[in-house]
XYZ file of C-alpha atoms in Angstrom:
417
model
C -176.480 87.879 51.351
C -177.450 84.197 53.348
C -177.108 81.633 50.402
C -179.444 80.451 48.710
C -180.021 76.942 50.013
C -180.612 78.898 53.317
C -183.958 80.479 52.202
C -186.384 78.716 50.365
C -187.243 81.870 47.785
C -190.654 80.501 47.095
C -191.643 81.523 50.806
C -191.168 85.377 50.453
C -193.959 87.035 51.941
C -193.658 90.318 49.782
C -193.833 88.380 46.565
C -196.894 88.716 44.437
C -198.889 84.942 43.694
C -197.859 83.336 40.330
C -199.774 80.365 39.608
C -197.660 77.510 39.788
C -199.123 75.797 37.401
C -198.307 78.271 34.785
C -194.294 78.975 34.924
C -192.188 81.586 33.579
C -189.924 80.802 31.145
C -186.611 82.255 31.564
C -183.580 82.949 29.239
C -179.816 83.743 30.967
C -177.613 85.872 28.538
C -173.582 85.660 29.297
C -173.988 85.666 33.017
C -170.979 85.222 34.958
C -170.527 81.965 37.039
C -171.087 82.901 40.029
C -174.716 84.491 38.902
C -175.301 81.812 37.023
C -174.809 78.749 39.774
C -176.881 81.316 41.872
C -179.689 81.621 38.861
C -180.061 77.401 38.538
C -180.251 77.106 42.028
C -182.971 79.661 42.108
C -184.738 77.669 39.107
C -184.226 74.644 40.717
C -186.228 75.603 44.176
C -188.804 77.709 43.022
C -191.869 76.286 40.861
C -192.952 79.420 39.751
C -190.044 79.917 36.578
C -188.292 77.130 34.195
C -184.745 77.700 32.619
C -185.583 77.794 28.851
C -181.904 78.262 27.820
C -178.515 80.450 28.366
C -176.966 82.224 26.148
C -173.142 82.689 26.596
C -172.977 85.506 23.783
C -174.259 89.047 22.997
C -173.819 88.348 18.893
C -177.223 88.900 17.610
C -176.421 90.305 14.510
C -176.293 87.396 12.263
C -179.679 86.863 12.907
C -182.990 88.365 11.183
C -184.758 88.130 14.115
C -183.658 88.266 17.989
C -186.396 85.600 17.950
C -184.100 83.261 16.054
C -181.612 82.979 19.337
C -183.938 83.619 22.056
C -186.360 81.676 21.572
C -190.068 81.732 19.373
C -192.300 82.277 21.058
C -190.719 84.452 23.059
C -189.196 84.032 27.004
C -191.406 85.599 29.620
C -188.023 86.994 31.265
C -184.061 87.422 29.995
C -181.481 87.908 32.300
C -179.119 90.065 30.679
C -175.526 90.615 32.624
C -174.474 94.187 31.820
C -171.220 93.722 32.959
C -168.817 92.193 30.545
C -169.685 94.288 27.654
C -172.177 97.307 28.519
C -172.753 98.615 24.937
C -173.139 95.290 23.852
C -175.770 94.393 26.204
C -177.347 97.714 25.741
C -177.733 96.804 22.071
C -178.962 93.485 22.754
C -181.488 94.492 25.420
C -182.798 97.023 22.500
C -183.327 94.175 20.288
C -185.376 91.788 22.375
C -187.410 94.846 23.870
C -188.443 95.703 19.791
C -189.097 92.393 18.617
C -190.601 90.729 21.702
C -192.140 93.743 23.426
C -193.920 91.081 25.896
C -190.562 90.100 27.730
C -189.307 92.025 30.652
C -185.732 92.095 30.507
C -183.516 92.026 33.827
C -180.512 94.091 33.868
C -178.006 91.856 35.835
C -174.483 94.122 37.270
C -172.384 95.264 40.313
C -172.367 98.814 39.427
C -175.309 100.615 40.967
C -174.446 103.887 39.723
C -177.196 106.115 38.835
C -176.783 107.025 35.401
C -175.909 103.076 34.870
C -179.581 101.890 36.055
C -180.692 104.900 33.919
C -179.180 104.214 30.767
C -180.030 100.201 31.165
C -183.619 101.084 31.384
C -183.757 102.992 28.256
C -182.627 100.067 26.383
C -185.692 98.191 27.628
C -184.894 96.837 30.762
C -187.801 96.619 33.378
C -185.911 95.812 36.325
C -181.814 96.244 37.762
C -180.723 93.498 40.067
C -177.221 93.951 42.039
C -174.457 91.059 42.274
C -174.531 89.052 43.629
C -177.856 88.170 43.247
C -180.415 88.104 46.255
C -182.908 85.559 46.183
C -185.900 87.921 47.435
C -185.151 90.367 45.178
C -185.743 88.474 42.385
C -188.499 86.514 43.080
C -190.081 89.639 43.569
C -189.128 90.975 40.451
C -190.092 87.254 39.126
C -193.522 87.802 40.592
C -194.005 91.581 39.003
C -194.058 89.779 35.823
C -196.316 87.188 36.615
C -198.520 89.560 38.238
C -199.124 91.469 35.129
C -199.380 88.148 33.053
C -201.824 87.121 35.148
C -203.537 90.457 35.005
C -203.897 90.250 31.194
C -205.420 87.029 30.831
C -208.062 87.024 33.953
C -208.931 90.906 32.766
C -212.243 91.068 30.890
C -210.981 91.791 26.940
C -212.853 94.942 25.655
C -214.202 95.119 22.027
C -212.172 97.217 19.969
C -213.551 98.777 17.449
C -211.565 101.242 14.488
C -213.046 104.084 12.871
C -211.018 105.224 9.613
C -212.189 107.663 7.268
C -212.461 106.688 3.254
C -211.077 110.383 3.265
C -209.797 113.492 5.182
C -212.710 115.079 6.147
C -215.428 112.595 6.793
C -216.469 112.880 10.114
C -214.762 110.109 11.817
C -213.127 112.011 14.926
C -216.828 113.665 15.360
C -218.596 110.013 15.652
C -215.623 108.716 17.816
C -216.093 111.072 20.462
C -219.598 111.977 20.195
C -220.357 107.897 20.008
C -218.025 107.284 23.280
C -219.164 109.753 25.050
C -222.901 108.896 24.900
C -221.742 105.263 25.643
C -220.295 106.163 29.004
C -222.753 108.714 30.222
C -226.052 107.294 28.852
C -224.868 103.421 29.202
C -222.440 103.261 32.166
C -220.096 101.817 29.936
C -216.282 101.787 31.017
C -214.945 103.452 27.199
C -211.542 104.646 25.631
C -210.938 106.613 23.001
C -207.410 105.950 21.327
C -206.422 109.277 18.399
C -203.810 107.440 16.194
C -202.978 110.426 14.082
C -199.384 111.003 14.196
C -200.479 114.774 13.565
C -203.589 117.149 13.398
C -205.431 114.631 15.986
C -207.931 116.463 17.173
C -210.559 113.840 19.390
C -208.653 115.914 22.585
C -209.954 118.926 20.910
C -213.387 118.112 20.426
C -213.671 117.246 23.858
C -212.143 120.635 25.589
C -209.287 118.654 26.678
C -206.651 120.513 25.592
C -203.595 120.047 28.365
C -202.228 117.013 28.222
C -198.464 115.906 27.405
C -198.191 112.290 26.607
C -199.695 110.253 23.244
C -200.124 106.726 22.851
C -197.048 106.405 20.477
C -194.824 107.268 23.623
C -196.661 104.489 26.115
C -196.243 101.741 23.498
C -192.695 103.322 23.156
C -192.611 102.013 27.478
C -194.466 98.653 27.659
C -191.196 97.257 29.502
C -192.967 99.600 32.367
C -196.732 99.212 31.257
C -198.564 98.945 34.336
C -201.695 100.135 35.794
C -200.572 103.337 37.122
C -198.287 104.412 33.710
C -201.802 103.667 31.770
C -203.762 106.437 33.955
C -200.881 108.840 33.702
C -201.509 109.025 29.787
C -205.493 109.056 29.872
C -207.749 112.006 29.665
C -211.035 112.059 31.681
C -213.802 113.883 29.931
C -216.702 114.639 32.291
C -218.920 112.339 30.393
C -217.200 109.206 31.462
C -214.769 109.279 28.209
C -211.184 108.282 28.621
C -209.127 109.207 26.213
C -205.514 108.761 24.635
C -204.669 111.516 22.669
C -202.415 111.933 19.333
C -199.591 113.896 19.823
C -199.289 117.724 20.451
C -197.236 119.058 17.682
C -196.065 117.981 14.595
C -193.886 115.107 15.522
C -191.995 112.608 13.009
C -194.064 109.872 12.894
C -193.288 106.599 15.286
C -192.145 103.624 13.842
C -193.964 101.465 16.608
C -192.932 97.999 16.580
C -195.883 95.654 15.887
C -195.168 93.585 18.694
C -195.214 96.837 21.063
C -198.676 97.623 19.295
C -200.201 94.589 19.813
C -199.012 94.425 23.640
C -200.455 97.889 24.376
C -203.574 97.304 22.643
C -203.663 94.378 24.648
C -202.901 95.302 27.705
C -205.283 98.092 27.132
C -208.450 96.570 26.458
C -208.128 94.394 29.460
C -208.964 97.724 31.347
C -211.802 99.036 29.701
C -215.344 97.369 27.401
C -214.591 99.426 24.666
C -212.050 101.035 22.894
C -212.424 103.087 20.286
C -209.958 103.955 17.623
C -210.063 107.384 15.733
C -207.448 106.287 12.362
C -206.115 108.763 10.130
C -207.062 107.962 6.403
C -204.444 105.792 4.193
C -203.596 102.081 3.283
C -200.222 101.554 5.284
C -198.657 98.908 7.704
C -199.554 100.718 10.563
C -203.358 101.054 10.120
C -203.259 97.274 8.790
C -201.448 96.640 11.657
C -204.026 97.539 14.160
C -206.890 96.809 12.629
C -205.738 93.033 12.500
C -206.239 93.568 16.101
C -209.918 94.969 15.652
C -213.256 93.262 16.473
C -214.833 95.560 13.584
C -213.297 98.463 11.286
C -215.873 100.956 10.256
C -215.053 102.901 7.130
C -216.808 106.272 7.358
C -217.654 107.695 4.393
C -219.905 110.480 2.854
C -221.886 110.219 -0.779
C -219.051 111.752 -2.991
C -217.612 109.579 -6.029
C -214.342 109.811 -4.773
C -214.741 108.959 -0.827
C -217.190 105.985 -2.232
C -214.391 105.129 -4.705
C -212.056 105.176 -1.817
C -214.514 103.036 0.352
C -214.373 99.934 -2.564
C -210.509 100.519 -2.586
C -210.288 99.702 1.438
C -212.360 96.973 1.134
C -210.755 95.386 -1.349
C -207.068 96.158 0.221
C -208.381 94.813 3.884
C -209.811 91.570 2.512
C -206.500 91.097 0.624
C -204.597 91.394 3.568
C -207.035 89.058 5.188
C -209.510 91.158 7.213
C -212.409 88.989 7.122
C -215.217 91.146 5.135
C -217.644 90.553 8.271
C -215.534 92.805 10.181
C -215.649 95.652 7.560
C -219.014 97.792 8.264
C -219.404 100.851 6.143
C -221.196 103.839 7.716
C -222.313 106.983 5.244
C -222.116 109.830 7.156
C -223.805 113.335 6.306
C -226.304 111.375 4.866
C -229.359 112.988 2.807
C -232.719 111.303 1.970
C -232.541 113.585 -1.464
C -228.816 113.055 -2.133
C -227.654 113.662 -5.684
C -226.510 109.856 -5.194
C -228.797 107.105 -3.740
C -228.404 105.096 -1.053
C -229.284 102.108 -3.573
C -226.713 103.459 -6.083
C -223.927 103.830 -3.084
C -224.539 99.840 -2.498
C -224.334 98.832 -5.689
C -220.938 100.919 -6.223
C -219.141 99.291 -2.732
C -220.730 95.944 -3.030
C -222.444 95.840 0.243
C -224.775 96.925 2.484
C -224.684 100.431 4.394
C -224.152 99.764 8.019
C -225.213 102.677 9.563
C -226.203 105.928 8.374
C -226.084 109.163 10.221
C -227.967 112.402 9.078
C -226.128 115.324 7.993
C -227.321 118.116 10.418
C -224.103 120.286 10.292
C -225.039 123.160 12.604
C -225.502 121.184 15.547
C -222.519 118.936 14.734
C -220.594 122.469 14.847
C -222.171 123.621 17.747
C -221.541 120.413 19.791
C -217.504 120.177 18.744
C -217.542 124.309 19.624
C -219.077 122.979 23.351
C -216.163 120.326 23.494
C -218.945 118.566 25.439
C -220.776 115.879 22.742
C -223.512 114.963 25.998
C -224.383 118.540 26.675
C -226.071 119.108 23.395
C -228.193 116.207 23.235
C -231.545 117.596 21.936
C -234.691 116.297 20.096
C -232.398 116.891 17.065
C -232.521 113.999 13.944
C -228.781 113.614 14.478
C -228.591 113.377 17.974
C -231.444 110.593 18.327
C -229.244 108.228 15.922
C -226.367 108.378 17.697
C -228.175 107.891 20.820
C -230.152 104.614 18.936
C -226.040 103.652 18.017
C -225.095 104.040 21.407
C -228.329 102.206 22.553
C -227.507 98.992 20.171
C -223.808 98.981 21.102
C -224.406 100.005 24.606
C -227.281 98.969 26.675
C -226.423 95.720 28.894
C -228.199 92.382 28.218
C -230.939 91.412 30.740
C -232.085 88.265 31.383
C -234.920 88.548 29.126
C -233.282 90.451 26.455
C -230.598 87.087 26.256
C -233.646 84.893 25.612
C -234.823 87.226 22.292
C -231.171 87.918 21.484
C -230.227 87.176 17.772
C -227.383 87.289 16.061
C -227.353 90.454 13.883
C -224.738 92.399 13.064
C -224.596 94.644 16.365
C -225.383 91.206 18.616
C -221.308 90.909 19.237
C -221.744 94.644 20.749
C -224.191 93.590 23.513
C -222.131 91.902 26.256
């Protein structure tokens, strides 16, 4: 390898751009001398990263968070040296990848055996770089990173929007799909379907999609490798213009997904798409809270029973008190009946607001539309089918120049972009 006062790094031709302006911050954990002279002299010449600090230790233990001896908020990159103490680093590399999710850790070593690179990469590492280090190799590795940073921020963010039932049984995976699906075919809209449940998901079903072999728990299980191309290789394509991410196959333990792996996906996500929406399974736990925080709007589908519209006021009340603003809570009463046993006035009064939206409960076609696993195909003069079209219309139909001019501010105006 020439040294590195030879080549100026900044000049590789292969590397992506990174704004030099914006620099990455780097962290060094216990790298040997010689990579570390070669590391400062790297810093020092290129514009494009800043030392943050170095870490001559792999003890994390004492510490609640990996946060605490890193660094909050977080480094864009650690160099990790693998050498010294493997398992150590393997542990260590495991910590920063669950708490800070959003930095790409470099696995640093002179052994280039196969299994080695394998088994540092399962710990969370993004990239392997060989002593000693070469200067090309990791700028371009350098520039990866900034290349998806820069990615994030310049992509347009989508509206996200959850869907979570006030019970089993409500409906909601019907108006995800059947809602999507008229937004991309009828609207043009670029839409993605996410199916949280950890088990009996069935949004793939509904839409005849029915081979698949990867969930969304597994790619926010890989965001040290969340690119472009991992993204398509875990999306469905319904023939309507759907994507979709589906819940898993069987009946899996549920994942305990790290918040700050959520919140990256869902992230990096909606910088790909205009909207996302979320199919939740029913319940009041971390991990619904946890993406909803995340939410432009949560709509809480319910039907007129006492205990789904009891269920609805205990949501609310549990959202608000975990500070979801109560503008972002719509309710929508599905199955709904003009001669209902229980009024629409009476089902206001009971969840102390207003109904959002209400669609009419026509169950044969709703059957015979989930049977088709195609929610376009059996668009009809039907009651039910012309509201979802008018929801699709209000969420979905682009803004002219004269619409902008009459545009108010209702509560479906933050749709309309």
């Amino acid at each position: 390898m020439s040294a590195m006062t030879s080549k100026n790094p900044a000049q590789a031709s292969s590397r992506e751009s990174i704004p030099p302006s914006e620099p990455l911050s780097v962290v060094s954990i216990c790298l040997d001398k010689e990579t570390w002279g070669i590391l400062k002299i790297f810093v020092d010449s290129t514009p494009v990263v800043r030392l943050q600090k170095h870490l001559s230790d792999y003890r994390v233990d004492d510490h609640e968070s990996v946060l605490e001896w890193v660094g909050d908020p977080p480094p864009d990159i650690c160099l990790l040296d693998f050498d010294s103490d493997r398992r150590s680093a393997a542990m260590v590399a495991e910590r920063i990848h669950a708490d800070a999710p959003e930095t790409a850790i470099f696995a640093v070593s002179a052994q280039s055996q196969p299994d080695l690179i394998i088994q540092a990469m399962r710990s969370g590492c993004s990239e392997y770089l060989l002593k000693p280090l070469d200067p090309e190799q990791l700028l371009n590795a350098v520039a990866r990173v900034g290349g998806r940073r820069r990615e994030k921020k310049e992509g347009d963010r989508a509206q996200v929007v959850a869907f979570i039932g006030a019970k089993g049984g409500c409906g909601v995976t019907t108006l995800v799909t059947q809602l999507g699906a008229l937004l991309a075919s009828t609207y043009g809209r670029k839409v993605l379907a996410l199916d949280l449940h950890h088990d009996f998901g069935d949004a793939a079903l509904y839409l005849g999609l029915t081979k698949y072999r990867y969930n969304f728990f597994e790619l926010a299980d890989n965001t040290e490798r969340l690119d472009a191309d991992l993204l398509q290789s875990f999306v469905l394509h319904h023939s309507s213009g759907l994507d979709l991410i589906p819940a898993p196959h069987g009946t899996e333990p549920a994942r305990q997904t790290t918040p700050g792996a959520l919140s990256y996906t869902l992230d990096f996500v909606r910088s790909r798409y205009e909207f996302i929406l979320v199919d939740l399974p029913p319940g009041l736990n971390d991990a619904n809270l946890e993406l909803i925080r995340h939410c432009d709007q949560v709509n809480v589908v319910t039907v007129a029973e006492v205990s789904a519209l009891r269920n609805v006021v205990r949501q609310t009340d549990y959202l608000t008190r975990k500070h979801i603003t109560a503008e972002r809570i719509k309710v929508v009463l599905n199955r709904h009946q003009k001669r209902a046993l229980i009024t629409e006035a009476q089902i206001e009064k009971s969840i102390g607001q207003k109904i959002f939206w209400k669609v009419p409960n026509q169950y044969v076609h709703v059957v015979k539309t989930i049977s088709g696993g195609d929610p376009v195909s059996q668009i009809s003069t039907s009651e039910v089918a012309k509201n979802l079209q008018d929801w699709a219309a209000a969420i979905g139909r682009k803004i002219g120049a004269e619409d902008k001019k009459k545009k108010g501010r209702g509560l479906l105006g933050f749709w309309n972009r």
